Amino acid sequence: MPRMFGTDGVRGLANRDLTAQLALHLGDAAVRVLGESKDATHAEGRRRALVGRDTRVSGDFLASALSAGMSAGGFDVIDAGIIPTPGVAFLTSVLNVEMGAVISASHNAMPDNGIKFFARGGFKLPDSKEDEIEQVLGQDWDRPTGAGVGRISHDTTTATNLYIDHLVSAIAPIGRDKIQPKPLAGLKVVADCANGATSVVAPEALRRAGAEVVVINASPDGYNINKNAGSTHPEQLQAMVKASDAQMGVAFDGDADRCLAVDEDGNMVNGDQIMGILARAKMREGKLKDNTLVITIMSNLGLKIALKNMGIKTVETNVGDRYVLEAMLRDGYSLGGEQSGHVINREFATTGDGTLTALTLCNEVVRSGKSLKELAADFPQLPQQLVNVPNVDKNGVKSNAAIAEAVRREEELLGDTGRVLLRPSGTEPLVRVMAEAQTQQEADDVCNRLAQVVKDELSL
């Protein structure tokens, strides 16, 4: 039986794969596993949980069901409403609650949704804890009664304001005179909020930091999240940056844990380049621990080469920002992330935070006196191709002999001038085939040949 939890929580088609009943059971199971310490979390000695969600219409019934499961298990639940995933992580830490939960399918299309949990302190759960939740799912236990049952309260405004205050203070700390500086004054930036969870947060945070903000796709209606918008569809952002004469643009996904950028000419600046820019800035400030950036196996070889020439080392992990974070926590590294735009800045966050990334990237543009185009040019990317092969037995990609032989042939052909990577999706029945080479044509050819082998060998 496949594992319920994927690379980023439980995810699937809302009301089909992810039902209200499953959300109820997940809330019930989570309080059993994550509330075992029975530590008092506020004056009344009661345990608390925080729940937030993105703008999908299915978030309404899933939040109600998840909160019901938690409160029936004896937890007082704070419903923070629509708020970015990293906002839940932050609030889980500062409000000292036992756990947090986010209802979101991130960059997926609107019909999908998902549930992921944060432990005390705002950290994503390790695989072992997710496995424990899955093991007790739906089991009967001695549930509390009477005064032991939890309450559900709603506090959207306070939660959002606390989070925005935190974000802005990362680049504009309030001084002794109680005046908050405006480090982004003079910068014009376009923000594409994907009609998602940061539709209020990102524009407000950027404005309070002093930027002139042109906002697009910040009118969520429950159905338009990620629809031709945000980090997965940056075309509107690219056009608006040029049309409005902005210096740059930033694009978020549905739950705002990732951020991609656009320079003044409308060119995309991906997560690898953003990480390179921020790593160099941190090294300059003496804040890049061991002069090391944590990346995943999907990061472009060009990033590693550029960083090496700057004296910055890299540590690689499997795909998934929680694996990046595990490496960061294990060895005390201060910055890491993914090519997709998840960037973890441990000075200010416990998980990838797209709005924080946007603020710090904008801040570096202003502080450096260089354009985003100039900064990104220092981190050239090797030509890369990525092909998703759908409707395949993804679990067979590592054991299939024909695929292994095809990979060996392509790696021999590329030598030291490129690489290939085959990776099963954590949430869908597909295999991602990636190739990097000296030319785009070579990368395309290698990737397409391998994708065809995967399709021939593993099609369902």
mmCIF file of N, CA, C and O in Angstrom, residues 248-319:
data_model
loop_
_atom_site.group_PDB
_atom_site.id
_atom_site.type_symbol
_atom_site.label_atom_id
_atom_site.label_comp_id
_atom_site.label_asym_id
_atom_site.label_seq_id
_atom_site.Cartn_x
_atom_site.Cartn_y
_atom_site.Cartn_z
ATOM 1 N N MET A 248 11.605 45.153 -11.292
ATOM 2 C CA MET A 248 11.581 43.702 -11.138
ATOM 3 C C MET A 248 10.172 43.243 -10.786
ATOM 4 O O MET A 248 9.287 44.050 -10.517
ATOM 5 N N GLY A 249 9.989 41.953 -10.794
ATOM 6 C CA GLY A 249 8.724 41.371 -10.379
ATOM 7 C C GLY A 249 8.968 40.117 -9.570
ATOM 8 O O GLY A 249 10.029 39.492 -9.672
ATOM 9 N N VAL A 250 7.997 39.758 -8.744
ATOM 10 C CA VAL A 250 8.080 38.535 -7.948
ATOM 11 C C VAL A 250 6.774 37.758 -8.112
ATOM 12 O O VAL A 250 5.697 38.340 -8.200
ATOM 13 N N ALA A 251 6.896 36.434 -8.183
ATOM 14 C CA ALA A 251 5.736 35.569 -8.381
ATOM 15 C C ALA A 251 5.690 34.509 -7.294
ATOM 16 O O ALA A 251 6.706 33.862 -7.006
ATOM 17 N N PHE A 252 4.514 34.330 -6.713
ATOM 18 C CA PHE A 252 4.325 33.358 -5.647
ATOM 19 C C PHE A 252 3.454 32.205 -6.136
ATOM 20 O O PHE A 252 2.774 32.316 -7.162
ATOM 21 N N ASP A 253 3.456 31.118 -5.398
ATOM 22 C CA ASP A 253 2.513 30.037 -5.675
ATOM 23 C C ASP A 253 1.346 30.154 -4.709
ATOM 24 O O ASP A 253 1.259 31.100 -3.927
ATOM 25 N N GLY A 254 0.426 29.186 -4.769
ATOM 26 C CA GLY A 254 -0.828 29.301 -4.035
ATOM 27 C C GLY A 254 -0.705 29.474 -2.548
ATOM 28 O O GLY A 254 -1.497 30.193 -1.928
ATOM 29 N N ASP A 255 0.281 28.812 -1.929
ATOM 30 C CA ASP A 255 0.431 28.945 -0.479
ATOM 31 C C ASP A 255 1.628 29.797 -0.101
ATOM 32 O O ASP A 255 1.950 29.933 1.080
ATOM 33 N N ALA A 256 2.300 30.370 -1.112
ATOM 34 C CA ALA A 256 3.361 31.365 -0.911
ATOM 35 C C ALA A 256 4.557 30.839 -0.134
ATOM 36 O O ALA A 256 5.206 31.585 0.596
ATOM 37 N N ASP A 257 4.883 29.569 -0.311
ATOM 38 C CA ASP A 257 6.130 29.094 0.275
ATOM 39 C C ASP A 257 7.266 29.138 -0.740
ATOM 40 O O ASP A 257 8.405 28.792 -0.421
ATOM 41 N N ARG A 258 6.964 29.571 -1.973
ATOM 42 C CA ARG A 258 8.011 29.718 -2.978
ATOM 43 C C ARG A 258 7.885 31.066 -3.674
ATOM 44 O O ARG A 258 6.829 31.690 -3.678
ATOM 45 N N CYS A 259 8.982 31.486 -4.272
ATOM 46 C CA CYS A 259 9.021 32.750 -4.988
ATOM 47 C C CYS A 259 9.987 32.635 -6.156
ATOM 48 O O CYS A 259 11.111 32.149 -5.995
ATOM 49 N N LEU A 260 9.548 33.051 -7.325
ATOM 50 C CA LEU A 260 10.416 33.233 -8.476
ATOM 51 C C LEU A 260 10.404 34.727 -8.824
ATOM 52 O O LEU A 260 9.559 35.479 -8.338
ATOM 53 N N ALA A 261 11.329 35.142 -9.664
ATOM 54 C CA ALA A 261 11.435 36.575 -9.940
ATOM 55 C C ALA A 261 11.578 36.831 -11.438
ATOM 56 O O ALA A 261 11.862 35.921 -12.219
ATOM 57 N N VAL A 262 11.375 38.089 -11.802
ATOM 58 C CA VAL A 262 11.483 38.542 -13.183
ATOM 59 C C VAL A 262 12.306 39.823 -13.182
ATOM 60 O O VAL A 262 12.081 40.709 -12.348
ATOM 61 N N ASP A 263 13.291 39.925 -14.107
ATOM 62 C CA ASP A 263 14.090 41.148 -14.158
ATOM 63 C C ASP A 263 13.394 42.232 -14.975
ATOM 64 O O ASP A 263 12.285 42.026 -15.476
ATOM 65 N N GLU A 264 14.037 43.367 -15.138
ATOM 66 C CA GLU A 264 13.384 44.514 -15.766
ATOM 67 C C GLU A 264 13.044 44.291 -17.234
ATOM 68 O O GLU A 264 12.183 44.976 -17.795
ATOM 69 N N ASP A 265 13.703 43.301 -17.848
ATOM 70 C CA ASP A 265 13.418 42.987 -19.253
ATOM 71 C C ASP A 265 12.403 41.862 -19.404
ATOM 72 O O ASP A 265 12.127 41.413 -20.523
ATOM 73 N N GLY A 266 11.865 41.389 -18.295
ATOM 74 C CA GLY A 266 10.879 40.315 -18.349
ATOM 75 C C GLY A 266 11.484 38.926 -18.352
ATOM 76 O O GLY A 266 10.768 37.943 -18.553
ATOM 77 N N ASN A 267 12.792 38.815 -18.120
ATOM 78 C CA ASN A 267 13.442 37.506 -18.079
ATOM 79 C C ASN A 267 13.236 36.847 -16.722
ATOM 80 O O ASN A 267 13.302 37.507 -15.686
ATOM 81 N N MET A 268 12.995 35.529 -16.724
ATOM 82 C CA MET A 268 12.804 34.806 -15.480
ATOM 83 C C MET A 268 14.118 34.671 -14.714
ATOM 84 O O MET A 268 15.184 34.456 -15.297
ATOM 85 N N VAL A 269 14.023 34.788 -13.404
ATOM 86 C CA VAL A 269 15.136 34.530 -12.488
ATOM 87 C C VAL A 269 14.666 33.406 -11.577
ATOM 88 O O VAL A 269 13.743 33.590 -10.777
ATOM 89 N N ASN A 270 15.279 32.225 -11.722
ATOM 90 C CA ASN A 270 14.748 31.056 -11.015
ATOM 91 C C ASN A 270 15.306 30.928 -9.600
ATOM 92 O O ASN A 270 16.104 31.744 -9.134
ATOM 93 N N GLY A 271 14.870 29.879 -8.921
ATOM 94 C CA GLY A 271 15.260 29.687 -7.534
ATOM 95 C C GLY A 271 16.742 29.507 -7.334
ATOM 96 O O GLY A 271 17.298 29.944 -6.319
ATOM 97 N N ASP A 272 17.421 28.855 -8.272
ATOM 98 C CA ASP A 272 18.865 28.695 -8.164
ATOM 99 C C ASP A 272 19.564 30.048 -8.177
ATOM 100 O O ASP A 272 20.464 30.315 -7.371
ATOM 101 N N GLN A 273 19.162 30.912 -9.093
ATOM 102 C CA GLN A 273 19.784 32.225 -9.173
ATOM 103 C C GLN A 273 19.455 33.074 -7.953
ATOM 104 O O GLN A 273 20.320 33.795 -7.438
ATOM 105 N N ILE A 274 18.225 32.967 -7.476
ATOM 106 C CA ILE A 274 17.850 33.699 -6.259
ATOM 107 C C ILE A 274 18.692 33.228 -5.082
ATOM 108 O O ILE A 274 19.213 34.035 -4.303
ATOM 109 N N MET A 275 18.850 31.910 -4.946
ATOM 110 C CA MET A 275 19.679 31.391 -3.853
ATOM 111 C C MET A 275 21.118 31.861 -3.976
ATOM 112 O O MET A 275 21.767 32.190 -2.973
ATOM 113 N N GLY A 276 21.638 31.889 -5.198
ATOM 114 C CA GLY A 276 22.998 32.358 -5.386
ATOM 115 C C GLY A 276 23.157 33.809 -4.968
ATOM 116 O O GLY A 276 24.121 34.170 -4.276
ATOM 117 N N ILE A 277 22.203 34.644 -5.376
ATOM 118 C CA ILE A 277 22.246 36.066 -5.013
ATOM 119 C C ILE A 277 22.202 36.240 -3.497
ATOM 120 O O ILE A 277 22.986 37.010 -2.915
ATOM 121 N N LEU A 278 21.299 35.516 -2.846
ATOM 122 C CA LEU A 278 21.143 35.664 -1.397
ATOM 123 C C LEU A 278 22.309 35.047 -0.638
ATOM 124 O O LEU A 278 22.715 35.555 0.416
ATOM 125 N N ALA A 279 22.878 33.947 -1.165
ATOM 126 C CA ALA A 279 24.031 33.327 -0.501
ATOM 127 C C ALA A 279 25.226 34.264 -0.536
ATOM 128 O O ALA A 279 25.944 34.422 0.466
ATOM 129 N N ARG A 280 25.468 34.894 -1.681
ATOM 130 C CA ARG A 280 26.587 35.825 -1.778
ATOM 131 C C ARG A 280 26.384 37.011 -0.836
ATOM 132 O O ARG A 280 27.342 37.473 -0.187
ATOM 133 N N ALA A 281 25.135 37.481 -0.730
ATOM 134 C CA ALA A 281 24.849 38.598 0.174
ATOM 135 C C ALA A 281 25.108 38.200 1.624
ATOM 136 O O ALA A 281 25.700 38.970 2.403
ATOM 137 N N LYS A 282 24.681 37.001 1.984
ATOM 138 C CA LYS A 282 24.905 36.540 3.361
ATOM 139 C C LYS A 282 26.390 36.351 3.650
ATOM 140 O O LYS A 282 26.863 36.641 4.753
ATOM 141 N N MET A 283 27.144 35.845 2.658
ATOM 142 C CA MET A 283 28.580 35.677 2.861
ATOM 143 C C MET A 283 29.235 37.039 3.076
ATOM 144 O O MET A 283 30.107 37.190 3.942
ATOM 145 N N ARG A 284 28.816 38.029 2.304
ATOM 146 C CA ARG A 284 29.353 39.377 2.455
ATOM 147 C C ARG A 284 29.098 39.923 3.860
ATOM 148 O O ARG A 284 29.933 40.620 4.440
ATOM 149 N N GLU A 285 27.924 39.571 4.424
ATOM 150 C CA GLU A 285 27.554 40.056 5.751
ATOM 151 C C GLU A 285 28.102 39.181 6.873
ATOM 152 O O GLU A 285 27.881 39.471 8.051
ATOM 153 N N GLY A 286 28.803 38.099 6.507
ATOM 154 C CA GLY A 286 29.327 37.187 7.514
ATOM 155 C C GLY A 286 28.271 36.306 8.149
ATOM 156 O O GLY A 286 28.457 35.785 9.257
ATOM 157 N N LYS A 287 27.149 36.092 7.442
ATOM 158 C CA LYS A 287 26.037 35.321 7.994
ATOM 159 C C LYS A 287 25.784 33.998 7.278
ATOM 160 O O LYS A 287 24.800 33.317 7.570
ATOM 161 N N LEU A 288 26.657 33.623 6.342
ATOM 162 C CA LEU A 288 26.498 32.359 5.636
ATOM 163 C C LEU A 288 27.361 31.315 6.339
ATOM 164 O O LEU A 288 28.573 31.243 6.138
ATOM 165 N N LYS A 289 26.721 30.490 7.165
ATOM 166 C CA LYS A 289 27.451 29.528 8.004
ATOM 167 C C LYS A 289 28.351 28.633 7.149
ATOM 168 O O LYS A 289 27.896 28.001 6.195
ATOM 169 N N ASP A 290 29.634 28.610 7.515
ATOM 170 C CA ASP A 290 30.631 27.797 6.820
ATOM 171 C C ASP A 290 30.683 28.086 5.322
ATOM 172 O O ASP A 290 31.122 27.238 4.532
ATOM 173 N N ASN A 291 30.224 29.279 4.936
ATOM 174 C CA ASN A 291 30.180 29.652 3.510
ATOM 175 C C ASN A 291 29.576 28.535 2.669
ATOM 176 O O ASN A 291 30.089 28.176 1.603
ATOM 177 N N THR A 292 28.446 27.999 3.153
ATOM 178 C CA THR A 292 27.820 26.838 2.522
ATOM 179 C C THR A 292 26.347 27.098 2.256
ATOM 180 O O THR A 292 25.623 27.612 3.116
ATOM 181 N N LEU A 293 25.901 26.733 1.059
ATOM 182 C CA LEU A 293 24.493 26.782 0.666
ATOM 183 C C LEU A 293 23.984 25.360 0.507
ATOM 184 O O LEU A 293 24.626 24.536 -0.149
ATOM 185 N N VAL A 294 22.828 25.060 1.074
ATOM 186 C CA VAL A 294 22.225 23.730 0.950
ATOM 187 C C VAL A 294 21.264 23.752 -0.234
ATOM 188 O O VAL A 294 20.364 24.598 -0.304
ATOM 189 N N ILE A 295 21.464 22.835 -1.169
ATOM 190 C CA ILE A 295 20.635 22.758 -2.373
ATOM 191 C C ILE A 295 20.116 21.335 -2.527
ATOM 192 O O ILE A 295 20.460 20.451 -1.733
ATOM 193 N N THR A 296 19.299 21.095 -3.538
ATOM 194 C CA THR A 296 18.830 19.729 -3.808
ATOM 195 C C THR A 296 19.475 19.203 -5.088
ATOM 196 O O THR A 296 20.139 19.941 -5.825
ATOM 197 N N ILE A 297 19.226 17.948 -5.351
ATOM 198 C CA ILE A 297 19.792 17.309 -6.535
ATOM 199 C C ILE A 297 19.252 17.917 -7.827
ATOM 200 O O ILE A 297 19.809 17.682 -8.898
ATOM 201 N N MET A 298 18.173 18.715 -7.748
ATOM 202 C CA MET A 298 17.597 19.335 -8.936
ATOM 203 C C MET A 298 18.266 20.661 -9.295
ATOM 204 O O MET A 298 18.018 21.209 -10.367
ATOM 205 N N SER A 299 19.097 21.207 -8.403
ATOM 206 C CA SER A 299 19.724 22.492 -8.703
ATOM 207 C C SER A 299 20.661 22.368 -9.900
ATOM 208 O O SER A 299 21.349 21.364 -10.078
ATOM 209 N N ASN A 300 20.700 23.429 -10.693
ATOM 210 C CA ASN A 300 21.472 23.440 -11.922
ATOM 211 C C ASN A 300 22.975 23.385 -11.627
ATOM 212 O O ASN A 300 23.461 24.030 -10.695
ATOM 213 N N LEU A 301 23.678 22.617 -12.443
ATOM 214 C CA LEU A 301 25.119 22.505 -12.300
ATOM 215 C C LEU A 301 25.795 23.868 -12.423
ATOM 216 O O LEU A 301 26.837 24.127 -11.810
ATOM 217 N N GLY A 302 25.198 24.756 -13.201
ATOM 218 C CA GLY A 302 25.747 26.103 -13.349
ATOM 219 C C GLY A 302 25.816 26.855 -12.036
ATOM 220 O O GLY A 302 26.747 27.642 -11.807
ATOM 221 N N LEU A 303 24.831 26.649 -11.145
ATOM 222 C CA LEU A 303 24.853 27.298 -9.835
ATOM 223 C C LEU A 303 26.059 26.840 -9.030
ATOM 224 O O LEU A 303 26.772 27.647 -8.431
ATOM 225 N N LYS A 304 26.305 25.538 -9.016
ATOM 226 C CA LYS A 304 27.417 24.987 -8.248
ATOM 227 C C LYS A 304 28.757 25.530 -8.750
ATOM 228 O O LYS A 304 29.642 25.856 -7.957
ATOM 229 N N ILE A 305 28.884 25.627 -10.070
ATOM 230 C CA ILE A 305 30.123 26.133 -10.646
ATOM 231 C C ILE A 305 30.341 27.592 -10.255
ATOM 232 O O ILE A 305 31.443 27.994 -9.846
ATOM 233 N N ALA A 306 29.286 28.415 -10.373
ATOM 234 C CA ALA A 306 29.405 29.834 -10.035
ATOM 235 C C ALA A 306 29.734 30.029 -8.558
ATOM 236 O O ALA A 306 30.591 30.841 -8.198
ATOM 237 N N LEU A 307 29.060 29.285 -7.702
ATOM 238 C CA LEU A 307 29.299 29.409 -6.262
ATOM 239 C C LEU A 307 30.710 28.992 -5.897
ATOM 240 O O LEU A 307 31.377 29.624 -5.063
ATOM 241 N N LYS A 308 31.188 27.922 -6.507
ATOM 242 C CA LYS A 308 32.549 27.453 -6.232
ATOM 243 C C LYS A 308 33.563 28.524 -6.560
ATOM 244 O O LYS A 308 34.525 28.752 -5.809
ATOM 245 N N ASN A 309 33.345 29.230 -7.659
ATOM 246 C CA ASN A 309 34.262 30.307 -8.048
ATOM 247 C C ASN A 309 34.202 31.484 -7.085
ATOM 248 O O ASN A 309 35.131 32.307 -7.053
ATOM 249 N N MET A 310 33.108 31.589 -6.325
ATOM 250 C CA MET A 310 32.961 32.666 -5.341
ATOM 251 C C MET A 310 33.413 32.239 -3.944
ATOM 252 O O MET A 310 33.329 33.017 -3.001
ATOM 253 N N GLY A 311 33.841 30.989 -3.820
ATOM 254 C CA GLY A 311 34.270 30.491 -2.522
ATOM 255 C C GLY A 311 33.136 29.969 -1.658
ATOM 256 O O GLY A 311 33.285 29.852 -0.438
ATOM 257 N N ILE A 312 31.997 29.658 -2.290
ATOM 258 C CA ILE A 312 30.846 29.144 -1.553
ATOM 259 C C ILE A 312 30.666 27.660 -1.866
ATOM 260 O O ILE A 312 30.599 27.261 -3.026
ATOM 261 N N LYS A 313 30.576 26.865 -0.821
ATOM 262 C CA LYS A 313 30.409 25.419 -0.972
ATOM 263 C C LYS A 313 28.918 25.077 -1.033
ATOM 264 O O LYS A 313 28.071 25.875 -0.638
ATOM 265 N N THR A 314 28.621 23.872 -1.523
ATOM 266 C CA THR A 314 27.242 23.408 -1.576
ATOM 267 C C THR A 314 27.127 22.028 -0.937
ATOM 268 O O THR A 314 28.043 21.215 -0.998
ATOM 269 N N VAL A 315 25.980 21.798 -0.335
ATOM 270 C CA VAL A 315 25.596 20.491 0.202
ATOM 271 C C VAL A 315 24.301 20.094 -0.475
ATOM 272 O O VAL A 315 23.360 20.892 -0.518
ATOM 273 N N GLU A 316 24.214 18.875 -1.021
ATOM 274 C CA GLU A 316 23.037 18.434 -1.754
ATOM 275 C C GLU A 316 22.151 17.519 -0.913
ATOM 276 O O GLU A 316 22.648 16.710 -0.134
ATOM 277 N N THR A 317 20.817 17.658 -1.108
ATOM 278 C CA THR A 317 19.855 16.781 -0.453
ATOM 279 C C THR A 317 18.868 16.255 -1.498
ATOM 280 O O THR A 317 18.885 16.673 -2.647
ATOM 281 N N ASN A 318 17.994 15.361 -1.071
ATOM 282 C CA ASN A 318 16.888 14.948 -1.921
ATOM 283 C C ASN A 318 15.930 16.120 -2.129
ATOM 284 O O ASN A 318 15.968 17.111 -1.392
ATOM 285 N N VAL A 319 15.045 16.002 -3.120
ATOM 286 C CA VAL A 319 14.080 17.057 -3.404
ATOM 287 C C VAL A 319 13.065 17.160 -2.271
ATOM 288 O O VAL A 319 12.581 16.156 -1.757
#
